[in-house]
Short mmCIF file of C-alpha atoms in Angstrom, two decimals:
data_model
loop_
_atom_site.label_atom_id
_atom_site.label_comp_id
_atom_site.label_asym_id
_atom_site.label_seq_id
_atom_site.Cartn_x
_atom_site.Cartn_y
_atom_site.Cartn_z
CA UNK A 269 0.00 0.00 0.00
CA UNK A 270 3.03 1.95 -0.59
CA UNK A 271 2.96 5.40 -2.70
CA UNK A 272 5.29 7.55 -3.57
CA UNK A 273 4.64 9.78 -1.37
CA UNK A 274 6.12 7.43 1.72
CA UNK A 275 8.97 8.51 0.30
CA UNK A 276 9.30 12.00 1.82
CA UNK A 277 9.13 13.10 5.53
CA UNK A 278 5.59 13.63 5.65
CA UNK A 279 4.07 11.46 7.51
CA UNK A 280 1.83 12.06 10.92
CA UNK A 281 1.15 9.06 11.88
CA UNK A 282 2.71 5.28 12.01
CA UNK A 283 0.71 4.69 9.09
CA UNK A 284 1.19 4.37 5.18
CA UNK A 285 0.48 8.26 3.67
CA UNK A 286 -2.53 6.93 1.91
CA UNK A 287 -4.07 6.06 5.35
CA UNK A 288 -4.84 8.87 7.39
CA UNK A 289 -5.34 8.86 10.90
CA UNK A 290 -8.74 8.67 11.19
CA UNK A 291 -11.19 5.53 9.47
CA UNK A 292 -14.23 7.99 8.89
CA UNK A 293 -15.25 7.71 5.67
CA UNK A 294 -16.19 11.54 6.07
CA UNK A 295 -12.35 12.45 5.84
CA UNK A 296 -11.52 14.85 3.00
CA UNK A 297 -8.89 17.11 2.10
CA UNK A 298 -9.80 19.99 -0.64
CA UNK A 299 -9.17 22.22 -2.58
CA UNK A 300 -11.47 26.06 -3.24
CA UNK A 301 -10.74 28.91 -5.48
CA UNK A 302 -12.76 31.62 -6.71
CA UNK A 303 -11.97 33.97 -9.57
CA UNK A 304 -13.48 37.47 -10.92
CA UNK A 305 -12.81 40.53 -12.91
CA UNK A 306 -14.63 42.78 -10.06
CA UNK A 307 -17.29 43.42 -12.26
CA UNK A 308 -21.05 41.68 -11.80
CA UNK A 309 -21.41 41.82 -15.99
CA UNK A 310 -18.13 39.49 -16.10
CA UNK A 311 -17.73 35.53 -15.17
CA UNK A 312 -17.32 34.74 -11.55
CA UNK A 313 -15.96 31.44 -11.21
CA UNK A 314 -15.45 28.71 -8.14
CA UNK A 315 -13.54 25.76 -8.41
CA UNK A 316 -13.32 22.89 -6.07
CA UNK A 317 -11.36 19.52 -5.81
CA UNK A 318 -11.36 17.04 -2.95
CA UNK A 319 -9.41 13.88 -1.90
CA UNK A 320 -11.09 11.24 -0.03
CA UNK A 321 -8.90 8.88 1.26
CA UNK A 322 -11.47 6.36 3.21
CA UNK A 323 -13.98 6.88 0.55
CA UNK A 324 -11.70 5.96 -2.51
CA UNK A 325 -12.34 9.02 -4.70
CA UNK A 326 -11.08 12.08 -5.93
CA UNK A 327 -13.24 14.91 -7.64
CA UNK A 328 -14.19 17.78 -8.57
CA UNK A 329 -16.51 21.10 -10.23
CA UNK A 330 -16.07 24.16 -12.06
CA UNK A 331 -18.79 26.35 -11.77
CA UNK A 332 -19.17 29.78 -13.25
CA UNK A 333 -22.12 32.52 -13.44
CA UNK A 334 -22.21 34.51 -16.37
CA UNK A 335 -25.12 36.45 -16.64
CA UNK A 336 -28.45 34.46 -15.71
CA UNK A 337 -26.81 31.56 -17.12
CA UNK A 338 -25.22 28.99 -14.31
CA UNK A 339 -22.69 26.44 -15.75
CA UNK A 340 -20.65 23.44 -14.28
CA UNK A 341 -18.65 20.89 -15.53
CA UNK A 342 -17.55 18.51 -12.74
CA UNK A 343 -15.29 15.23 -12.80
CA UNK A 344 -15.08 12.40 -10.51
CA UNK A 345 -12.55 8.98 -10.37
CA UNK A 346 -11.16 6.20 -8.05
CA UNK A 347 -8.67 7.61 -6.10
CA UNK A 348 -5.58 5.52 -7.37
CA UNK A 349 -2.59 4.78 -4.93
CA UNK A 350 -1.26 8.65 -4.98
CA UNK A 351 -2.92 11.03 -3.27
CA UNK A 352 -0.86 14.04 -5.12
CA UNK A 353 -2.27 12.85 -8.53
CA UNK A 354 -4.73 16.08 -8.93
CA UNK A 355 -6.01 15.33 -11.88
CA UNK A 356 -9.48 14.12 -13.11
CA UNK A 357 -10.02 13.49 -16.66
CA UNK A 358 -9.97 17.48 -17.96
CA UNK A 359 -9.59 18.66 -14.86
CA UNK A 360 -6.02 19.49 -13.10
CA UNK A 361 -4.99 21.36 -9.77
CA UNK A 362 -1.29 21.79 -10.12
CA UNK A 363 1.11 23.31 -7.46
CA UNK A 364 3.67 25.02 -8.85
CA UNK A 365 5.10 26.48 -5.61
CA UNK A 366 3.50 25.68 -2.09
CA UNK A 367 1.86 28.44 -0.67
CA UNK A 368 2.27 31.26 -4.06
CA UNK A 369 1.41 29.89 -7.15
CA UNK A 370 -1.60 27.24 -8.28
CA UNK A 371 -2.68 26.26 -11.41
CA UNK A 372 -6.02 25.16 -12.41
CA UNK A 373 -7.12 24.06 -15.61
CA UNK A 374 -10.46 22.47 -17.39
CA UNK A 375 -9.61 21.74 -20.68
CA UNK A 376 -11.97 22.46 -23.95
CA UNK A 377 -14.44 20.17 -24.94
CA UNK A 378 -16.30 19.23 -21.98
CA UNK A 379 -19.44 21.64 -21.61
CA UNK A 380 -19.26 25.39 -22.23
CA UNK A 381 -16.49 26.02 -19.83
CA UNK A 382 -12.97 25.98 -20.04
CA UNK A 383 -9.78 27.77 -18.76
CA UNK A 384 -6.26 27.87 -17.98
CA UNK A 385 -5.57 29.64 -14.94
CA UNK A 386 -2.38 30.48 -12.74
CA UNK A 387 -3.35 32.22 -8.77
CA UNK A 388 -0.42 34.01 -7.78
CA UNK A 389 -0.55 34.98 -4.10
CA UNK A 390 -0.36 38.45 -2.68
CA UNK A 391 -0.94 37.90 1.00
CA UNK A 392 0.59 35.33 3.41
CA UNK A 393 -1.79 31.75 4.06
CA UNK A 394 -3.35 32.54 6.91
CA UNK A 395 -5.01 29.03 8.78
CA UNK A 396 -8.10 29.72 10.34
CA UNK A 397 -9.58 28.36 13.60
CA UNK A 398 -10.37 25.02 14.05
CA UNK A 399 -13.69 24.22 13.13
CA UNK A 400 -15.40 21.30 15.99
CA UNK A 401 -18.98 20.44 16.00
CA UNK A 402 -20.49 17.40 17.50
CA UNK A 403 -24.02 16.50 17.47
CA UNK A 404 -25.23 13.52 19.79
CA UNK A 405 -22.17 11.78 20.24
CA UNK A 406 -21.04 11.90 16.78
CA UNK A 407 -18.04 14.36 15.60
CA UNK A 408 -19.84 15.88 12.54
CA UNK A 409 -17.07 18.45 12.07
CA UNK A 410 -13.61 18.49 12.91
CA UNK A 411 -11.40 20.05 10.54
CA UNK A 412 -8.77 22.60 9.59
CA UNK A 413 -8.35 25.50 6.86
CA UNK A 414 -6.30 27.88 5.42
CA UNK A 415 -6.97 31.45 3.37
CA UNK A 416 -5.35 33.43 0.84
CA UNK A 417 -6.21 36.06 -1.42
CA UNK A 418 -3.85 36.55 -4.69
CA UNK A 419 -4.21 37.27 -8.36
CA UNK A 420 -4.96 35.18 -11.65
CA UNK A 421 -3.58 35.12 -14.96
CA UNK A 422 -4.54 32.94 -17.94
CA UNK A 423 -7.58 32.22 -20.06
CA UNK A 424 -11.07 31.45 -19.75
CA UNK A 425 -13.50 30.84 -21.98
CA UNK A 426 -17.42 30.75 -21.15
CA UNK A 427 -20.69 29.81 -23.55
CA UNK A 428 -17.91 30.12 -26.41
CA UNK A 429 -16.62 33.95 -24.58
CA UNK A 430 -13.14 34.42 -24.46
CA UNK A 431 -11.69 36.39 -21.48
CA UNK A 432 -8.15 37.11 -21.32
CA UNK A 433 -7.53 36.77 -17.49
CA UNK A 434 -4.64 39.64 -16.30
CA UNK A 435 -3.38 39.75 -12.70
CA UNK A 436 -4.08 43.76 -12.36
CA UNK A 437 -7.66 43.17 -13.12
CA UNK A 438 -8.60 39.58 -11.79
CA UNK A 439 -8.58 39.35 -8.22
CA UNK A 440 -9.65 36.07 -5.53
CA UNK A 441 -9.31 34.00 -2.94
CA UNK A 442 -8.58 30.39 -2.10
CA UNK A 443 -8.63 28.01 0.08
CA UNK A 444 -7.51 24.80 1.21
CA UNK A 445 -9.37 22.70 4.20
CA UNK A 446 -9.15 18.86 5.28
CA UNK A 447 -10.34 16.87 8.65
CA UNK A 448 -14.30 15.37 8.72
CA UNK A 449 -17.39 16.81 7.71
CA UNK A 450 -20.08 15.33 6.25
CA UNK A 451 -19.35 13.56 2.30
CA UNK A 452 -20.39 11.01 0.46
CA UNK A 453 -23.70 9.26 -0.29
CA UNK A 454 -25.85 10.19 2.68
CA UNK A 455 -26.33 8.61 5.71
CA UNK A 456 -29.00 7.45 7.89
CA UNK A 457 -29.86 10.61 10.13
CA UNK A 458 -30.94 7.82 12.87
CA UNK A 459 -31.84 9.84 16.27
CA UNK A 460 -29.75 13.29 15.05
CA UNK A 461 -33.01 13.56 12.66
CA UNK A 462 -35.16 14.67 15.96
CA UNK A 463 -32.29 17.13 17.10
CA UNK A 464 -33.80 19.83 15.08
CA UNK A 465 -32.15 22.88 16.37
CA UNK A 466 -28.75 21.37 15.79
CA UNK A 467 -29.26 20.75 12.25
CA UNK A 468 -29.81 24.33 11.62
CA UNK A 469 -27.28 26.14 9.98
CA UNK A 470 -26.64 30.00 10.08
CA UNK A 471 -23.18 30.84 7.96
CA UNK A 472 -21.57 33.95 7.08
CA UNK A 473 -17.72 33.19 5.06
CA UNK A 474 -16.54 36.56 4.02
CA UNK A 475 -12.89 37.29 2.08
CA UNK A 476 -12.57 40.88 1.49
CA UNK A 477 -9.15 42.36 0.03
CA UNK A 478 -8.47 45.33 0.83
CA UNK A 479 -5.40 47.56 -0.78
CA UNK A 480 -2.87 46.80 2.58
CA UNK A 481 -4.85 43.74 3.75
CA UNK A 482 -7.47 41.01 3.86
CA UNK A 483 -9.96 40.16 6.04
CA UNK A 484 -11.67 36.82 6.70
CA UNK A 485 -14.70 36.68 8.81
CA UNK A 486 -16.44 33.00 10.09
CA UNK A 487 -19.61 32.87 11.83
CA UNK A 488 -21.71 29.76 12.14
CA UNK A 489 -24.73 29.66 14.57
CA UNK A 490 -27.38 26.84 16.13
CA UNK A 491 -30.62 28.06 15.88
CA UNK A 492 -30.63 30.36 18.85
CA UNK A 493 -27.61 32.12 18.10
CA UNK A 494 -24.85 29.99 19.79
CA UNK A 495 -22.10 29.90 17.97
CA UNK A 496 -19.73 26.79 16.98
CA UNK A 497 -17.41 29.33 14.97
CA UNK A 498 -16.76 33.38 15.04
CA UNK A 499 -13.96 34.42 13.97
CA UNK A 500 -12.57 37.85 12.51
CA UNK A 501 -8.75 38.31 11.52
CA UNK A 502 -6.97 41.09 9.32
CA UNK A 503 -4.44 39.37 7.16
CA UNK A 504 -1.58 41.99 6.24
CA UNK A 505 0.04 42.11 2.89
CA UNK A 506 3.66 42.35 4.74
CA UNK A 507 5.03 38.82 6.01
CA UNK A 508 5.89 39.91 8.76
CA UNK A 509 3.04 41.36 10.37
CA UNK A 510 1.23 39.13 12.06
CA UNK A 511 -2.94 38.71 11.70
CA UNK A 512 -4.78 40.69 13.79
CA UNK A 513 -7.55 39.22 15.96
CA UNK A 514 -10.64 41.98 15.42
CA UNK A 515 -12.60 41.15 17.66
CA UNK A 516 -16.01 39.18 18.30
CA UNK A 517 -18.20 38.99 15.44
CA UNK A 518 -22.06 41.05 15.21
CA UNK A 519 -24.00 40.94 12.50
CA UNK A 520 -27.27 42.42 11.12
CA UNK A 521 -28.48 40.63 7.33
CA UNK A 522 -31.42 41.95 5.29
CA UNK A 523 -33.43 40.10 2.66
CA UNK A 524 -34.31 40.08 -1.02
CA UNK A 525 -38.21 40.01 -0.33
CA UNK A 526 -39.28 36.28 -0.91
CA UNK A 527 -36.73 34.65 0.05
CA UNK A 528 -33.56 34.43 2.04
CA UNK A 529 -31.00 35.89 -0.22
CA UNK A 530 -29.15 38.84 1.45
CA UNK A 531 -29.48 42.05 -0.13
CA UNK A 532 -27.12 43.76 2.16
CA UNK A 533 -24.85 42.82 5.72
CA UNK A 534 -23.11 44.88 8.29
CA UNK A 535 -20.66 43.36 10.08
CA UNK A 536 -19.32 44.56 13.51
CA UNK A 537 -16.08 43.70 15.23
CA UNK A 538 -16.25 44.20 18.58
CA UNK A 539 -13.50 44.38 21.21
CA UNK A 540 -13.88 44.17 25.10
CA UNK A 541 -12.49 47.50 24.99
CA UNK A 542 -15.17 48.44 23.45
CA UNK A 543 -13.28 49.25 20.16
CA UNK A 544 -15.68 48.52 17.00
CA UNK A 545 -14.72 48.22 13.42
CA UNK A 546 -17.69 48.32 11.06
CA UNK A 547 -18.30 46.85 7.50
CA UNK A 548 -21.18 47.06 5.40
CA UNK A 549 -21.30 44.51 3.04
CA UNK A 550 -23.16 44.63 -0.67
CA UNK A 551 -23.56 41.58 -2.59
CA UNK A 552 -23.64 41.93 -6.14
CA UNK A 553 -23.51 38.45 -7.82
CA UNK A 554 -24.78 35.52 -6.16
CA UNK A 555 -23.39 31.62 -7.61
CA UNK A 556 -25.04 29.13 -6.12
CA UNK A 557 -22.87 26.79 -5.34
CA UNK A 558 -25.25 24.29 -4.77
CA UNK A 559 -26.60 23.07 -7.57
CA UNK A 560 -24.55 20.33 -9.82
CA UNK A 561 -21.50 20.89 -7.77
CA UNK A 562 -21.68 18.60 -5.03
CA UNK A 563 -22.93 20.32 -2.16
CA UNK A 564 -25.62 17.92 -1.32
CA UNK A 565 -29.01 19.27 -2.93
CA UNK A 566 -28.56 16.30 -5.68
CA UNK A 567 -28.58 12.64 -4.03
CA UNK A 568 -26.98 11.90 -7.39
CA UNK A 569 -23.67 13.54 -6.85
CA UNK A 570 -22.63 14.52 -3.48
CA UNK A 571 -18.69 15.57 -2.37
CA UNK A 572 -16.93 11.98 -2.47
CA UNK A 573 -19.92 10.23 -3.96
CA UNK A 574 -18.69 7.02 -5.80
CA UNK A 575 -19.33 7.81 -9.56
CA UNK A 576 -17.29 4.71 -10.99
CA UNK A 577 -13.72 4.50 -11.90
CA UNK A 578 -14.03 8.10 -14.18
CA UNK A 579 -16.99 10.49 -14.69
CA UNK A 580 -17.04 14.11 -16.50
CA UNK A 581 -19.82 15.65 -16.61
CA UNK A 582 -21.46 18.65 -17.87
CA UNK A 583 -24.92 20.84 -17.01
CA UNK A 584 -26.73 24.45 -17.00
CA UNK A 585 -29.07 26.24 -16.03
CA UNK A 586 -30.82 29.73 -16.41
CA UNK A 587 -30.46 31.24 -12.40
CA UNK A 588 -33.76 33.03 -13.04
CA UNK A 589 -35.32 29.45 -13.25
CA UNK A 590 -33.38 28.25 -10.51
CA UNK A 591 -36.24 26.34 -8.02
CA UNK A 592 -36.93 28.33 -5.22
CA UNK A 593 -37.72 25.94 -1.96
CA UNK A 594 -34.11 24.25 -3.10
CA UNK A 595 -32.35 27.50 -2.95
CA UNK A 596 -33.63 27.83 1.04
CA UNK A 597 -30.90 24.82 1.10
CA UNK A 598 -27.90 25.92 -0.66
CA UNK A 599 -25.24 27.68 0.04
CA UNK A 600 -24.23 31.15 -1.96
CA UNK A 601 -21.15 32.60 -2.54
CA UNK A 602 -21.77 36.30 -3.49
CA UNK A 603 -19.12 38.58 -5.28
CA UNK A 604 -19.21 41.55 -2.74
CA UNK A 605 -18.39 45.00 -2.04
CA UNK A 606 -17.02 46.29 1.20
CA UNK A 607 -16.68 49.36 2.80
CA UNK A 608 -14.65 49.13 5.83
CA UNK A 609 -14.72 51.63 8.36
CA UNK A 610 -11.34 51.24 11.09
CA UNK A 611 -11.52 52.03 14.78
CA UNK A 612 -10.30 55.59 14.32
CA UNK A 613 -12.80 56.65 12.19
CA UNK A 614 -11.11 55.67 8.87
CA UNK A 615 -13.14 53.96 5.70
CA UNK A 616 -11.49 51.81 2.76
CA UNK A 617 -13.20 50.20 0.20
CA UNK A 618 -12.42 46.46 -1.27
CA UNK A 619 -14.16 43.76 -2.85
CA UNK A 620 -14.41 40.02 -2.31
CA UNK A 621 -16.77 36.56 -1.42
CA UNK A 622 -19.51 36.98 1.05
CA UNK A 623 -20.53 33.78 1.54
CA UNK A 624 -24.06 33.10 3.24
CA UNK A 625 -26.68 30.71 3.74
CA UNK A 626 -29.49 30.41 6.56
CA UNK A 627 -31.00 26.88 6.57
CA UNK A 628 -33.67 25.97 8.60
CA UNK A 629 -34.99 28.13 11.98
CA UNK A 630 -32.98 30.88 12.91
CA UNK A 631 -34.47 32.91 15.72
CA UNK A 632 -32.75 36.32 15.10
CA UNK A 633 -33.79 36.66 11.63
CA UNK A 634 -37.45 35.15 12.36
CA UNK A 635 -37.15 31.92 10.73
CA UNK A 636 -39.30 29.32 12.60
CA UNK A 637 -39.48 26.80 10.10
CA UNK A 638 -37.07 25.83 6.87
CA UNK A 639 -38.90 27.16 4.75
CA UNK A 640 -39.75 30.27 6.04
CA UNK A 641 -39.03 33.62 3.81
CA UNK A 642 -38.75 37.35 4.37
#
């Protein structure tokens, strides 16, 4: 059960690299990138590909929203004896040097979507807390990630559009996250399925770049507001400044009328001085990263789901037509604008991901029942 990878000091356990250190079959270790030119009118593009070691695949999406039009090709195979082999049919995640420069690719010919990509880094990786949840006695989340914003160069073609893609211009973020969360085909919900209020899931993911900085913000809530995550940090440009803790986390959403889309955010950092930094957050293009991706709203192709020994696939749809009571259950991730306004009275301006999704009761916003709207 050797690989080549047992041939480098890597390992973290007394085990084989291929076998991790946990037999979950909910272990997975990813791969996220997003990509836009800043402007709603252009592509905005997220990318995903995961390992999964106890589940014996590797796979992966490409998902873009151009327009009303919603686009993903997505790959899947049998994870072969090296884990470092991250490439799936058309699809490739290459590292061309750790922690700076990635390249992703989706070759022609497999749906309208394609692109050659390189994400050069321009702030340090930056690993965010470690993200626990248990519900019953089950560990439902235990796992570990890291953020960076940079800038992409390459091509990309969408619906038959070419867009040359120039670092000064095209801007994102990345990420890259492993441990246990929930993958694969689903299982049996068993007593957890009469644990209502600790199925419900409140999330706010935000990158925003800013000209000297980033910042990341994590917030993810039970029902009544109790948080399993909150987390705020500004990420400086200069190595050697280390990320700044802002404080705890406050925020106030408001809908798009008729459903539970946010048409705006402000987010509040809040130190026990008292010190508050404020951001108001306006999303401008929403991909929903939940349909054909893998996300879990089709019991046909879920994160890790065994699709056979290879599997490319390609599908669209128009987002005005997208169906409404399945969009209550998906995740977003919105190209946003921020305005940033710094304890001593400062403001900046940047742009990034605002990511978001409300499923189920949520007692702040007045959601009693999942499918509840504004």
């Amino acid at each position: 059960m050797l690989s080549e990878m047992d041939d480098y000091p890597i390992h973290q356990v007394a085990e084989v690299v291929r076998h991790v250190g946990t037999s979950d079959r909910n272990f997975y270790d990813r791969y996220y990138f997003n990509c836009h030119h800043g402007n709603p009118d252009d592509p905005w593009l997220i990318v995903g590909l995961g390992v999964y070691p106890n589940l014996g695949v590797t796979d992966c999406f490409a998902v873009v929203r151009h327009g009303d039009e919603h686009i993903v090709v997505r790959g899947s195979k049998a994870l072969g004896d090296n884990r470092n082999d991250l490439q799936v049919g058309p699809f490739l995640v290459e590292i061309l040097d750790g922690l700076q420069r990635i390249r992703v690719q989706l070759e022609p010919g497999h749906g309208d979507l394609s692109f050659d990509l390189i994400f050069d880094a321009d702030s340090p990786a930056a690993l965010e807390p470690r993200h626990f949840q248990r519900q019953l006695e089950r560990v439902t989340f235990d796992t570990m990630r890291f953020v960076q914003t940079g800038r992409w160069t390459g091509a990309l073609t969408v619906d038959g559009n070419d867009f040359v893609v120039e670092p000064d211009t095209w801007r994102g973020n990345r990420d890259r996250s492993w441990g246990v969360r929930p993958v694969g085909e689903a299982e049996p919900a068993g007593r957890r399925a009469a644990n209502t209020d600790a199925t419900s899931f409140f999330w706010i993911y935000s990158v925003m770049r800013f000209e000297d900085y980033a910042v990341s913000v994590i917030v993810q809530e039970l029902r009544t507001g109790e948080r399993i995550m909150g987390d705020a940090r500004r990420i400086w440009n200069d190595p050697e400044r280390e990320a700044e803790w802002l404080g705890r986390v406050e925020h106030e959403v408001t809908f798009v009328p008729g459903g539970r889309e946010p048409a705006s955010a402000t987010l509040r950092f809040v130190k026990p001085n008292g010190d508050e930094i404020r951001v108001e957050c306006s999303p401008q293009l929403g991909n929903f990263i939940g349909f054909g991706t893998g996300y879990g709203l089709e019991q046909d192709w879920r994160h890790g789901m065994w699709q056979g020994d290879e599997k490319v696939e390609s599908l669209r749809h128009k987002v005005s037509e997208l169906d409404a009571t399945m969009k209550l259950f998906c995740p977003a991730d919105y190209l946003a604008t921020f305005e940033l306004t710094d304890v001593d009275g400062s403001t900046t301006s940047g742009q990034g991901l605002f990511e978001f999704s409300v499923i189920g009761p949520h007692d702040q916003y007045g959601f009693t029942e999942y499918t509840d709207v504004k």
